[in-house]
């Protein structure tokens, strides 16, 4: 169902291959699309959609920013672009009545957008986005583990710290490979849920009790979890994969000094499954716009 008035234009700005896939999906769905700040588009993105500068933003009715919007609250997250783009420059070029969407929007980014009369609607806060995005993240983590080790996941002892959406998807996937999975979490409810899935569990406060036996540790908690005293309990050949967003949950300096192989695997969906991940963002944004259509004043893009 077309939710928008005829001729409404989407602007897709910055980001990685997920954004390129998002733009392609919107275009194939019949929506006019302009792509900005992607100077090195993948082959699947038609080059005619790409704009050389930000001037065309003023003609966009909806603007979809990347996940995350920025890594420092100042510059657009645009790894496929050579030039640095200040967020202030971007916001100043958006039409005052345009709808803005972005992922993992920080308070500082929201305040900056509001200075230019905009509100950024955070698609990562949507439940369907968080749940579905956990799937390519989990698959990417498993792919990393398989590439980094000379042993099968089958019968490998794997620890997953945390039990949010990503950890749930990962733990179930690992179990499907025949791994011996232990979940460490703070909440008793999470531990109980993990047990119903046939997973071993341990309270996070007792983490040190299971570390010496682990072959792979997957962290999903974006707070200090694997500190030096705990890292010292791991075997030298143990692989650590940190899936947590900044600031991460591993003392990387200590891990390096201890000779532990550690990978901070940020933005995995955009690296391992950009087409799927871009489609998830597309669908989430369209669902958000459908919701906004019932709660917002009339807008050039929202249908009545």
PDB file of C-alpha atoms in Angstrom:
ATOM      1  CA  UNK A   1       0.000   0.000   0.000  1.00  0.00           C
ATOM      2  CA  UNK A   2       1.362   3.407  -0.975  1.00  0.00           C
ATOM      3  CA  UNK A   3       1.313   5.555   2.149  1.00  0.00           C
ATOM      4  CA  UNK A   4       2.407   8.773   0.472  1.00  0.00           C
ATOM      5  CA  UNK A   5       1.059  11.425  -1.820  1.00  0.00           C
ATOM      6  CA  UNK A   6       2.084  11.092  -5.478  1.00  0.00           C
ATOM      7  CA  UNK A   7       5.524  12.510  -6.182  1.00  0.00           C
ATOM      8  CA  UNK A   8       6.741  12.498  -2.570  1.00  0.00           C
ATOM      9  CA  UNK A   9      10.524  12.128  -2.539  1.00  0.00           C
ATOM     10  CA  UNK A  10      12.783  10.137  -0.191  1.00  0.00           C
ATOM     11  CA  UNK A  11      16.292  11.287   0.594  1.00  0.00           C
ATOM     12  CA  UNK A  12      18.689   8.546   1.739  1.00  0.00           C
ATOM     13  CA  UNK A  13      21.792  10.024   3.325  1.00  0.00           C
ATOM     14  CA  UNK A  14      25.178   8.531   4.240  1.00  0.00           C
ATOM     15  CA  UNK A  15      25.755   5.228   5.970  1.00  0.00           C
ATOM     16  CA  UNK A  16      27.070   1.917   4.692  1.00  0.00           C
ATOM     17  CA  UNK A  17      25.706  -0.618   2.211  1.00  0.00           C
ATOM     18  CA  UNK A  18      22.507  -0.880   4.270  1.00  0.00           C
ATOM     19  CA  UNK A  19      21.580   2.622   3.169  1.00  0.00           C
ATOM     20  CA  UNK A  20      22.318   1.752  -0.442  1.00  0.00           C
ATOM     21  CA  UNK A  21      20.059  -1.302  -0.163  1.00  0.00           C
ATOM     22  CA  UNK A  22      17.387   0.838   1.510  1.00  0.00           C
ATOM     23  CA  UNK A  23      17.495   3.304  -1.391  1.00  0.00           C
ATOM     24  CA  UNK A  24      17.273   0.500  -3.940  1.00  0.00           C
ATOM     25  CA  UNK A  25      14.324  -1.044  -2.114  1.00  0.00           C
ATOM     26  CA  UNK A  26      12.420   2.230  -1.935  1.00  0.00           C
ATOM     27  CA  UNK A  27      13.064   2.915  -5.609  1.00  0.00           C
ATOM     28  CA  UNK A  28      11.883  -0.555  -6.607  1.00  0.00           C
ATOM     29  CA  UNK A  29       8.774   0.071  -4.510  1.00  0.00           C
ATOM     30  CA  UNK A  30       7.882   3.019  -6.725  1.00  0.00           C
ATOM     31  CA  UNK A  31       9.105   5.866  -4.538  1.00  0.00           C
ATOM     32  CA  UNK A  32      11.244   8.671  -5.996  1.00  0.00           C
ATOM     33  CA  UNK A  33      14.635   8.455  -4.258  1.00  0.00           C
ATOM     34  CA  UNK A  34      17.679  10.708  -4.032  1.00  0.00           C
ATOM     35  CA  UNK A  35      20.880   9.344  -2.505  1.00  0.00           C
ATOM     36  CA  UNK A  36      23.393  11.619  -0.803  1.00  0.00           C
ATOM     37  CA  UNK A  37      26.886  11.105   0.643  1.00  0.00           C
ATOM     38  CA  UNK A  38      27.437   7.699  -0.948  1.00  0.00           C
ATOM     39  CA  UNK A  39      30.214   8.379  -3.447  1.00  0.00           C
ATOM     40  CA  UNK A  40      31.228   4.732  -3.760  1.00  0.00           C
ATOM     41  CA  UNK A  41      27.899   2.953  -4.263  1.00  0.00           C
ATOM     42  CA  UNK A  42      27.760  -0.848  -4.512  1.00  0.00           C
ATOM     43  CA  UNK A  43      26.914  -2.368  -7.863  1.00  0.00           C
ATOM     44  CA  UNK A  44      23.328  -3.088  -6.857  1.00  0.00           C
ATOM     45  CA  UNK A  45      22.538   0.636  -6.404  1.00  0.00           C
ATOM     46  CA  UNK A  46      21.664   2.440  -9.667  1.00  0.00           C
ATOM     47  CA  UNK A  47      24.158   5.282 -10.042  1.00  0.00           C
ATOM     48  CA  UNK A  48      21.494   7.645 -11.384  1.00  0.00           C
ATOM     49  CA  UNK A  49      19.965   7.800  -7.894  1.00  0.00           C
ATOM     50  CA  UNK A  50      23.140   9.327  -6.426  1.00  0.00           C
ATOM     51  CA  UNK A  51      23.455  13.105  -6.076  1.00  0.00           C
ATOM     52  CA  UNK A  52      26.787  14.934  -6.167  1.00  0.00           C
ATOM     53  CA  UNK A  53      25.959  17.341  -3.328  1.00  0.00           C
ATOM     54  CA  UNK A  54      23.370  18.108  -0.673  1.00  0.00           C
ATOM     55  CA  UNK A  55      21.501  20.732  -2.673  1.00  0.00           C
ATOM     56  CA  UNK A  56      18.752  18.276  -3.589  1.00  0.00           C
ATOM     57  CA  UNK A  57      17.858  17.672   0.064  1.00  0.00           C
ATOM     58  CA  UNK A  58      15.547  20.665  -0.021  1.00  0.00           C
ATOM     59  CA  UNK A  59      13.341  18.729  -2.425  1.00  0.00           C
ATOM     60  CA  UNK A  60      12.981  15.670  -0.186  1.00  0.00           C
ATOM     61  CA  UNK A  61       9.806  15.044   1.782  1.00  0.00           C
ATOM     62  CA  UNK A  62      11.377  12.359   3.997  1.00  0.00           C
ATOM     63  CA  UNK A  63      15.061  11.960   4.856  1.00  0.00           C
ATOM     64  CA  UNK A  64      16.455   8.647   6.131  1.00  0.00           C
ATOM     65  CA  UNK A  65      19.731   8.979   8.022  1.00  0.00           C
ATOM     66  CA  UNK A  66      22.054   6.039   8.774  1.00  0.00           C
ATOM     67  CA  UNK A  67      22.537   3.743  11.748  1.00  0.00           C
ATOM     68  CA  UNK A  68      24.161   5.285  13.684  1.00  0.00           C
ATOM     69  CA  UNK A  69      23.506   8.824  12.495  1.00  0.00           C
ATOM     70  CA  UNK A  70      26.912   9.918  13.777  1.00  0.00           C
ATOM     71  CA  UNK A  71      29.817   8.510  15.746  1.00  0.00           C
ATOM     72  CA  UNK A  72      30.785  11.816  17.361  1.00  0.00           C
ATOM     73  CA  UNK A  73      27.582  13.934  17.370  1.00  0.00           C
ATOM     74  CA  UNK A  74      29.187  16.340  14.877  1.00  0.00           C
ATOM     75  CA  UNK A  75      29.758  14.577  11.568  1.00  0.00           C
ATOM     76  CA  UNK A  76      27.484  12.362   9.515  1.00  0.00           C
ATOM     77  CA  UNK A  77      28.318   8.665   9.593  1.00  0.00           C
ATOM     78  CA  UNK A  78      29.253   8.257   5.927  1.00  0.00           C
ATOM     79  CA  UNK A  79      31.949   5.598   5.367  1.00  0.00           C
ATOM     80  CA  UNK A  80      31.208   5.485   1.627  1.00  0.00           C
ATOM     81  CA  UNK A  81      31.826   9.222   1.254  1.00  0.00           C
ATOM     82  CA  UNK A  82      35.207  10.937   0.991  1.00  0.00           C
ATOM     83  CA  UNK A  83      34.165  14.303   2.423  1.00  0.00           C
ATOM     84  CA  UNK A  84      33.196  14.931   6.047  1.00  0.00           C
ATOM     85  CA  UNK A  85      29.660  16.279   6.342  1.00  0.00           C
ATOM     86  CA  UNK A  86      28.699  18.273   9.462  1.00  0.00           C
ATOM     87  CA  UNK A  87      25.274  17.366  10.802  1.00  0.00           C
ATOM     88  CA  UNK A  88      24.474  21.060  11.081  1.00  0.00           C
ATOM     89  CA  UNK A  89      25.013  21.476   7.328  1.00  0.00           C
ATOM     90  CA  UNK A  90      22.770  18.502   6.668  1.00  0.00           C
ATOM     91  CA  UNK A  91      19.936  19.676   8.923  1.00  0.00           C
ATOM     92  CA  UNK A  92      20.065  23.208   7.539  1.00  0.00           C
ATOM     93  CA  UNK A  93      19.376  21.909   4.038  1.00  0.00           C
ATOM     94  CA  UNK A  94      16.348  19.814   4.956  1.00  0.00           C
ATOM     95  CA  UNK A  95      12.963  21.369   4.365  1.00  0.00           C
ATOM     96  CA  UNK A  96      11.229  22.510   7.534  1.00  0.00           C
ATOM     97  CA  UNK A  97       8.282  20.150   7.000  1.00  0.00           C
ATOM     98  CA  UNK A  98      10.385  17.136   6.000  1.00  0.00           C
ATOM     99  CA  UNK A  99      10.245  13.996   8.124  1.00  0.00           C
ATOM    100  CA  UNK A 100      13.637  12.847   9.417  1.00  0.00           C
ATOM    101  CA  UNK A 101      14.475   9.286  10.446  1.00  0.00           C
ATOM    102  CA  UNK A 102      17.710   7.920  11.869  1.00  0.00           C
ATOM    103  CA  UNK A 103      19.174   5.088  13.906  1.00  0.00           C
ATOM    104  CA  UNK A 104      20.563   5.275  17.423  1.00  0.00           C
ATOM    105  CA  UNK A 105      19.934   9.002  17.715  1.00  0.00           C
ATOM    106  CA  UNK A 106      21.782  10.535  20.656  1.00  0.00           C
ATOM    107  CA  UNK A 107      20.348  13.385  22.765  1.00  0.00           C
ATOM    108  CA  UNK A 108      23.026  15.705  21.358  1.00  0.00           C
ATOM    109  CA  UNK A 109      22.025  14.859  17.790  1.00  0.00           C
ATOM    110  CA  UNK A 110      18.372  15.406  18.598  1.00  0.00           C
ATOM    111  CA  UNK A 111      19.120  18.790  20.171  1.00  0.00           C
ATOM    112  CA  UNK A 112      21.118  19.844  17.124  1.00  0.00           C
ATOM    113  CA  UNK A 113      18.308  18.831  14.778  1.00  0.00           C
ATOM    114  CA  UNK A 114      15.806  20.760  16.885  1.00  0.00           C
ATOM    115  CA  UNK A 115      17.887  23.905  16.467  1.00  0.00           C
ATOM    116  CA  UNK A 116      16.924  23.700  12.794  1.00  0.00           C
ATOM    117  CA  UNK A 117      13.284  22.892  13.515  1.00  0.00           C
ATOM    118  CA  UNK A 118      13.530  19.122  13.041  1.00  0.00           C
ATOM    119  CA  UNK A 119      12.839  16.026  15.116  1.00  0.00           C
ATOM    120  CA  UNK A 120      14.641  12.792  14.228  1.00  0.00           C
ATOM    121  CA  UNK A 121      12.430   9.726  14.573  1.00  0.00           C
ATOM    122  CA  UNK A 122      14.659   6.876  15.784  1.00  0.00           C
ATOM    123  CA  UNK A 123      13.882   3.675  13.896  1.00  0.00           C
ATOM    124  CA  UNK A 124      16.208   1.624  16.118  1.00  0.00           C
ATOM    125  CA  UNK A 125      13.801   2.217  19.012  1.00  0.00           C
ATOM    126  CA  UNK A 126      11.072   0.359  17.153  1.00  0.00           C
ATOM    127  CA  UNK A 127      10.573  -3.168  18.433  1.00  0.00           C
ATOM    128  CA  UNK A 128      10.309  -4.768  14.989  1.00  0.00           C
ATOM    129  CA  UNK A 129      13.575  -3.133  13.942  1.00  0.00           C
ATOM    130  CA  UNK A 130      15.455  -4.266  17.041  1.00  0.00           C
ATOM    131  CA  UNK A 131      14.143  -7.827  16.807  1.00  0.00           C
ATOM    132  CA  UNK A 132      14.745  -8.319  13.087  1.00  0.00           C
ATOM    133  CA  UNK A 133      18.117  -6.546  13.106  1.00  0.00           C
ATOM    134  CA  UNK A 134      19.316  -9.100  15.657  1.00  0.00           C
ATOM    135  CA  UNK A 135      19.195 -11.827  13.005  1.00  0.00           C
ATOM    136  CA  UNK A 136      21.912 -10.500  10.641  1.00  0.00           C
ATOM    137  CA  UNK A 137      23.935  -9.496  13.701  1.00  0.00           C
ATOM    138  CA  UNK A 138      23.807 -13.034  15.059  1.00  0.00           C
ATOM    139  CA  UNK A 139      24.592 -14.581  11.683  1.00  0.00           C
ATOM    140  CA  UNK A 140      27.519 -12.197  11.251  1.00  0.00           C
ATOM    141  CA  UNK A 141      28.883 -13.115  14.669  1.00  0.00           C
ATOM    142  CA  UNK A 142      28.708 -16.810  13.853  1.00  0.00           C
ATOM    143  CA  UNK A 143      30.415 -16.174  10.513  1.00  0.00           C
ATOM    144  CA  UNK A 144      33.234 -14.342  12.298  1.00  0.00           C
ATOM    145  CA  UNK A 145      33.695 -17.160  14.769  1.00  0.00           C
ATOM    146  CA  UNK A 146      33.836 -19.769  12.030  1.00  0.00           C
ATOM    147  CA  UNK A 147      36.377 -17.781  10.019  1.00  0.00           C
ATOM    148  CA  UNK A 148      38.645 -17.112  12.993  1.00  0.00           C
ATOM    149  CA  UNK A 149      38.872 -20.663  14.310  1.00  0.00           C
ATOM    150  CA  UNK A 150      40.122 -23.994  12.987  1.00  0.00           C
ATOM    151  CA  UNK A 151      37.476 -25.944  14.900  1.00  0.00           C
ATOM    152  CA  UNK A 152      33.765 -26.429  14.367  1.00  0.00           C
ATOM    153  CA  UNK A 153      31.131 -24.611  16.358  1.00  0.00           C
ATOM    154  CA  UNK A 154      29.674 -28.046  17.027  1.00  0.00           C
ATOM    155  CA  UNK A 155      30.548 -29.004  20.598  1.00  0.00           C
ATOM    156  CA  UNK A 156      32.484 -25.755  21.117  1.00  0.00           C
ATOM    157  CA  UNK A 157      31.949 -24.143  24.505  1.00  0.00           C
ATOM    158  CA  UNK A 158      30.434 -20.722  23.854  1.00  0.00           C
ATOM    159  CA  UNK A 159      29.522 -18.026  26.361  1.00  0.00           C
ATOM    160  CA  UNK A 160      27.019 -15.270  25.567  1.00  0.00           C
ATOM    161  CA  UNK A 161      26.968 -12.335  27.990  1.00  0.00           C
ATOM    162  CA  UNK A 162      23.666 -10.515  28.140  1.00  0.00           C
ATOM    163  CA  UNK A 163      20.293 -11.765  26.946  1.00  0.00           C
ATOM    164  CA  UNK A 164      18.732  -8.975  24.937  1.00  0.00           C
ATOM    165  CA  UNK A 165      17.362  -9.383  21.427  1.00  0.00           C
ATOM    166  CA  UNK A 166      20.730  -9.922  19.774  1.00  0.00           C
ATOM    167  CA  UNK A 167      21.934 -12.330  22.452  1.00  0.00           C
ATOM    168  CA  UNK A 168      18.738 -14.377  22.187  1.00  0.00           C
ATOM    169  CA  UNK A 169      19.086 -14.734  18.422  1.00  0.00           C
ATOM    170  CA  UNK A 170      22.774 -15.580  18.742  1.00  0.00           C
ATOM    171  CA  UNK A 171      22.357 -18.145  21.518  1.00  0.00           C
ATOM    172  CA  UNK A 172      19.630 -19.985  19.617  1.00  0.00           C
ATOM    173  CA  UNK A 173      21.700 -19.949  16.427  1.00  0.00           C
ATOM    174  CA  UNK A 174      24.770 -21.299  18.213  1.00  0.00           C
ATOM    175  CA  UNK A 175      22.692 -24.043  19.808  1.00  0.00           C
ATOM    176  CA  UNK A 176      21.456 -24.966  16.347  1.00  0.00           C
ATOM    177  CA  UNK A 177      25.067 -25.539  15.318  1.00  0.00           C
ATOM    178  CA  UNK A 178      25.470 -27.938  18.214  1.00  0.00           C
ATOM    179  CA  UNK A 179      27.554 -25.598  20.364  1.00  0.00           C
ATOM    180  CA  UNK A 180      27.522 -25.895  24.147  1.00  0.00           C
ATOM    181  CA  UNK A 181      26.036 -22.516  24.977  1.00  0.00           C
ATOM    182  CA  UNK A 182      26.048 -20.767  28.348  1.00  0.00           C
ATOM    183  CA  UNK A 183      24.196 -17.492  28.886  1.00  0.00           C
ATOM    184  CA  UNK A 184      25.342 -15.035  31.562  1.00  0.00           C
ATOM    185  CA  UNK A 185      22.805 -12.367  32.496  1.00  0.00           C
ATOM    186  CA  UNK A 186      21.831 -10.194  35.465  1.00  0.00           C
ATOM    187  CA  UNK A 187      18.077 -10.667  35.496  1.00  0.00           C
ATOM    188  CA  UNK A 188      16.622 -13.879  36.839  1.00  0.00           C
ATOM    189  CA  UNK A 189      13.844 -13.647  34.266  1.00  0.00           C
ATOM    190  CA  UNK A 190      16.379 -13.676  31.433  1.00  0.00           C
ATOM    191  CA  UNK A 191      18.149 -16.674  32.930  1.00  0.00           C
ATOM    192  CA  UNK A 192      14.836 -18.496  33.248  1.00  0.00           C
ATOM    193  CA  UNK A 193      13.957 -17.715  29.630  1.00  0.00           C
ATOM    194  CA  UNK A 194      17.355 -19.017  28.503  1.00  0.00           C
ATOM    195  CA  UNK A 195      16.758 -22.241  30.412  1.00  0.00           C
ATOM    196  CA  UNK A 196      13.458 -22.777  28.587  1.00  0.00           C
ATOM    197  CA  UNK A 197      15.465 -22.686  25.348  1.00  0.00           C
ATOM    198  CA  UNK A 198      17.699 -25.487  26.564  1.00  0.00           C
ATOM    199  CA  UNK A 199      20.677 -23.226  27.292  1.00  0.00           C
ATOM    200  CA  UNK A 200      23.028 -23.385  30.247  1.00  0.00           C
ATOM    201  CA  UNK A 201      22.902 -20.278  32.442  1.00  0.00           C
ATOM    202  CA  UNK A 202      24.875 -18.472  35.103  1.00  0.00           C
ATOM    203  CA  UNK A 203      24.308 -15.152  36.894  1.00  0.00           C
ATOM    204  CA  UNK A 204      26.586 -12.442  35.520  1.00  0.00           C
ATOM    205  CA  UNK A 205      28.050 -11.854  38.978  1.00  0.00           C
ATOM    206  CA  UNK A 206      29.408 -15.419  38.899  1.00  0.00           C
ATOM    207  CA  UNK A 207      30.945 -15.090  35.448  1.00  0.00           C
ATOM    208  CA  UNK A 208      34.441 -16.012  36.620  1.00  0.00           C
ATOM    209  CA  UNK A 209      33.255 -19.538  37.427  1.00  0.00           C
ATOM    210  CA  UNK A 210      32.715 -20.494  33.774  1.00  0.00           C
ATOM    211  CA  UNK A 211      35.354 -18.427  31.963  1.00  0.00           C
ATOM    212  CA  UNK A 212      38.230 -20.963  32.117  1.00  0.00           C
ATOM    213  CA  UNK A 213      36.192 -23.526  30.159  1.00  0.00           C
ATOM    214  CA  UNK A 214      35.084 -21.250  27.309  1.00  0.00           C
ATOM    215  CA  UNK A 215      36.394 -21.428  23.740  1.00  0.00           C
ATOM    216  CA  UNK A 216      34.439 -18.440  22.385  1.00  0.00           C
ATOM    217  CA  UNK A 217      32.984 -15.505  24.306  1.00  0.00           C
ATOM    218  CA  UNK A 218      30.346 -13.279  22.688  1.00  0.00           C
ATOM    219  CA  UNK A 219      29.610 -10.064  24.586  1.00  0.00           C
ATOM    220  CA  UNK A 220      26.427  -8.091  23.888  1.00  0.00           C
ATOM    221  CA  UNK A 221      26.478  -5.731  26.893  1.00  0.00           C
ATOM    222  CA  UNK A 222      27.607  -2.130  26.118  1.00  0.00           C
ATOM    223  CA  UNK A 223      29.230  -1.627  29.521  1.00  0.00           C
ATOM    224  CA  UNK A 224      32.439  -2.909  31.176  1.00  0.00           C
ATOM    225  CA  UNK A 225      31.922  -6.656  31.552  1.00  0.00           C
ATOM    226  CA  UNK A 226      35.129  -8.424  30.575  1.00  0.00           C
ATOM    227  CA  UNK A 227      37.623  -6.535  32.702  1.00  0.00           C
ATOM    228  CA  UNK A 228      41.254  -7.546  33.190  1.00  0.00           C
ATOM    229  CA  UNK A 229      40.621  -9.791  36.231  1.00  0.00           C
ATOM    230  CA  UNK A 230      38.010 -11.730  34.270  1.00  0.00           C
ATOM    231  CA  UNK A 231      40.044 -11.822  31.060  1.00  0.00           C
ATOM    232  CA  UNK A 232      42.866 -13.402  33.038  1.00  0.00           C
ATOM    233  CA  UNK A 233      40.573 -16.388  33.666  1.00  0.00           C
ATOM    234  CA  UNK A 234      40.310 -17.219  29.952  1.00  0.00           C
ATOM    235  CA  UNK A 235      42.489 -19.709  28.123  1.00  0.00           C
ATOM    236  CA  UNK A 236      45.004 -18.072  25.718  1.00  0.00           C
ATOM    237  CA  UNK A 237      43.306 -19.609  22.663  1.00  0.00           C
ATOM    238  CA  UNK A 238      39.843 -18.287  23.595  1.00  0.00           C
ATOM    239  CA  UNK A 239      38.263 -16.039  20.958  1.00  0.00           C
ATOM    240  CA  UNK A 240      36.384 -12.930  22.135  1.00  0.00           C
ATOM    241  CA  UNK A 241      33.811 -11.256  19.888  1.00  0.00           C
ATOM    242  CA  UNK A 242      32.311  -8.025  21.231  1.00  0.00           C
ATOM    243  CA  UNK A 243      28.984  -7.214  19.584  1.00  0.00           C
ATOM    244  CA  UNK A 244      28.161  -4.321  21.905  1.00  0.00           C
ATOM    245  CA  UNK A 245      27.885  -0.785  20.620  1.00  0.00           C
ATOM    246  CA  UNK A 246      30.233   1.890  21.915  1.00  0.00           C
ATOM    247  CA  UNK A 247      31.836   1.860  24.436  1.00  0.00           C
ATOM    248  CA  UNK A 248      31.776  -1.941  24.155  1.00  0.00           C
ATOM    249  CA  UNK A 249      32.110  -4.365  27.038  1.00  0.00           C
ATOM    250  CA  UNK A 250      35.702  -5.598  26.777  1.00  0.00           C
ATOM    251  CA  UNK A 251      38.929  -4.125  28.138  1.00  0.00           C
ATOM    252  CA  UNK A 252      40.636  -4.272  24.751  1.00  0.00           C
ATOM    253  CA  UNK A 253      43.960  -3.004  26.047  1.00  0.00           C
ATOM    254  CA  UNK A 254      44.115  -5.722  28.685  1.00  0.00           C
ATOM    255  CA  UNK A 255      43.013  -8.355  26.172  1.00  0.00           C
ATOM    256  CA  UNK A 256      45.842  -7.338  23.864  1.00  0.00           C
ATOM    257  CA  UNK A 257      48.397  -7.472  26.655  1.00  0.00           C
ATOM    258  CA  UNK A 258      47.162 -10.944  27.587  1.00  0.00           C
ATOM    259  CA  UNK A 259      47.448 -12.130  23.994  1.00  0.00           C
ATOM    260  CA  UNK A 260      43.734 -12.805  23.604  1.00  0.00           C
ATOM    261  CA  UNK A 261      42.247 -12.604  20.120  1.00  0.00           C
ATOM    262  CA  UNK A 262      39.523  -9.959  20.386  1.00  0.00           C
ATOM    263  CA  UNK A 263      37.241  -8.600  17.670  1.00  0.00           C
ATOM    264  CA  UNK A 264      34.983  -5.588  18.163  1.00  0.00           C
ATOM    265  CA  UNK A 265      32.319  -6.386  15.583  1.00  0.00           C
ATOM    266  CA  UNK A 266      30.407  -3.141  15.071  1.00  0.00           C
ATOM    267  CA  UNK A 267      27.695  -2.691  12.413  1.00  0.00           C
ATOM    268  CA  UNK A 268      27.697  -6.347  11.390  1.00  0.00           C
ATOM    269  CA  UNK A 269      24.358  -6.207   9.512  1.00  0.00           C
ATOM    270  CA  UNK A 270      25.776  -3.652   7.080  1.00  0.00           C
ATOM    271  CA  UNK A 271      28.833  -5.810   6.468  1.00  0.00           C
ATOM    272  CA  UNK A 272      27.410  -9.310   6.178  1.00  0.00           C
ATOM    273  CA  UNK A 273      23.797  -8.828   5.030  1.00  0.00           C
ATOM    274  CA  UNK A 274      23.282  -5.253   3.770  1.00  0.00           C
ATOM    275  CA  UNK A 275      20.357  -6.088   1.510  1.00  0.00           C
ATOM    276  CA  UNK A 276      18.423  -7.793   4.303  1.00  0.00           C
ATOM    277  CA  UNK A 277      19.399  -5.102   6.813  1.00  0.00           C
ATOM    278  CA  UNK A 278      18.442  -2.315   4.415  1.00  0.00           C
ATOM    279  CA  UNK A 279      15.096  -3.966   3.807  1.00  0.00           C
ATOM    280  CA  UNK A 280      14.467  -4.098   7.550  1.00  0.00           C
ATOM    281  CA  UNK A 281      15.144  -0.357   7.832  1.00  0.00           C
ATOM    282  CA  UNK A 282      12.904   0.355   4.834  1.00  0.00           C
ATOM    283  CA  UNK A 283       9.977  -1.591   6.262  1.00  0.00           C
ATOM    284  CA  UNK A 284      10.440  -0.051   9.711  1.00  0.00           C
ATOM    285  CA  UNK A 285      10.484   3.499   8.345  1.00  0.00           C
ATOM    286  CA  UNK A 286       7.345   2.835   6.296  1.00  0.00           C
ATOM    287  CA  UNK A 287       5.609   1.442   9.391  1.00  0.00           C
ATOM    288  CA  UNK A 288       6.635   4.528  11.362  1.00  0.00           C
ATOM    289  CA  UNK A 289       5.250   6.781   8.661  1.00  0.00           C
ATOM    290  CA  UNK A 290       1.986   4.877   8.714  1.00  0.00           C
ATOM    291  CA  UNK A 291       1.773   5.493  12.462  1.00  0.00           C
ATOM    292  CA  UNK A 292       2.686   9.158  12.072  1.00  0.00           C
ATOM    293  CA  UNK A 293      -0.017   9.588   9.454  1.00  0.00           C
ATOM    294  CA  UNK A 294      -2.590   8.974  12.171  1.00  0.00           C
ATOM    295  CA  UNK A 295      -1.078  11.252  14.790  1.00  0.00           C
ATOM    296  CA  UNK A 296       0.576  14.190  13.005  1.00  0.00           C
ATOM    297  CA  UNK A 297      -0.747  17.414  11.471  1.00  0.00           C
ATOM    298  CA  UNK A 298      -1.108  17.336   7.677  1.00  0.00           C
ATOM    299  CA  UNK A 299       2.229  16.931   5.905  1.00  0.00           C
ATOM    300  CA  UNK A 300       3.140  16.912   2.201  1.00  0.00           C
ATOM    301  CA  UNK A 301       4.221  13.284   2.497  1.00  0.00           C
ATOM    302  CA  UNK A 302       1.693  11.695   4.856  1.00  0.00           C
ATOM    303  CA  UNK A 303      -1.588  10.529   3.399  1.00  0.00           C
ATOM    304  CA  UNK A 304      -4.813  11.515   5.077  1.00  0.00           C
TER     305      UNK A 304
END
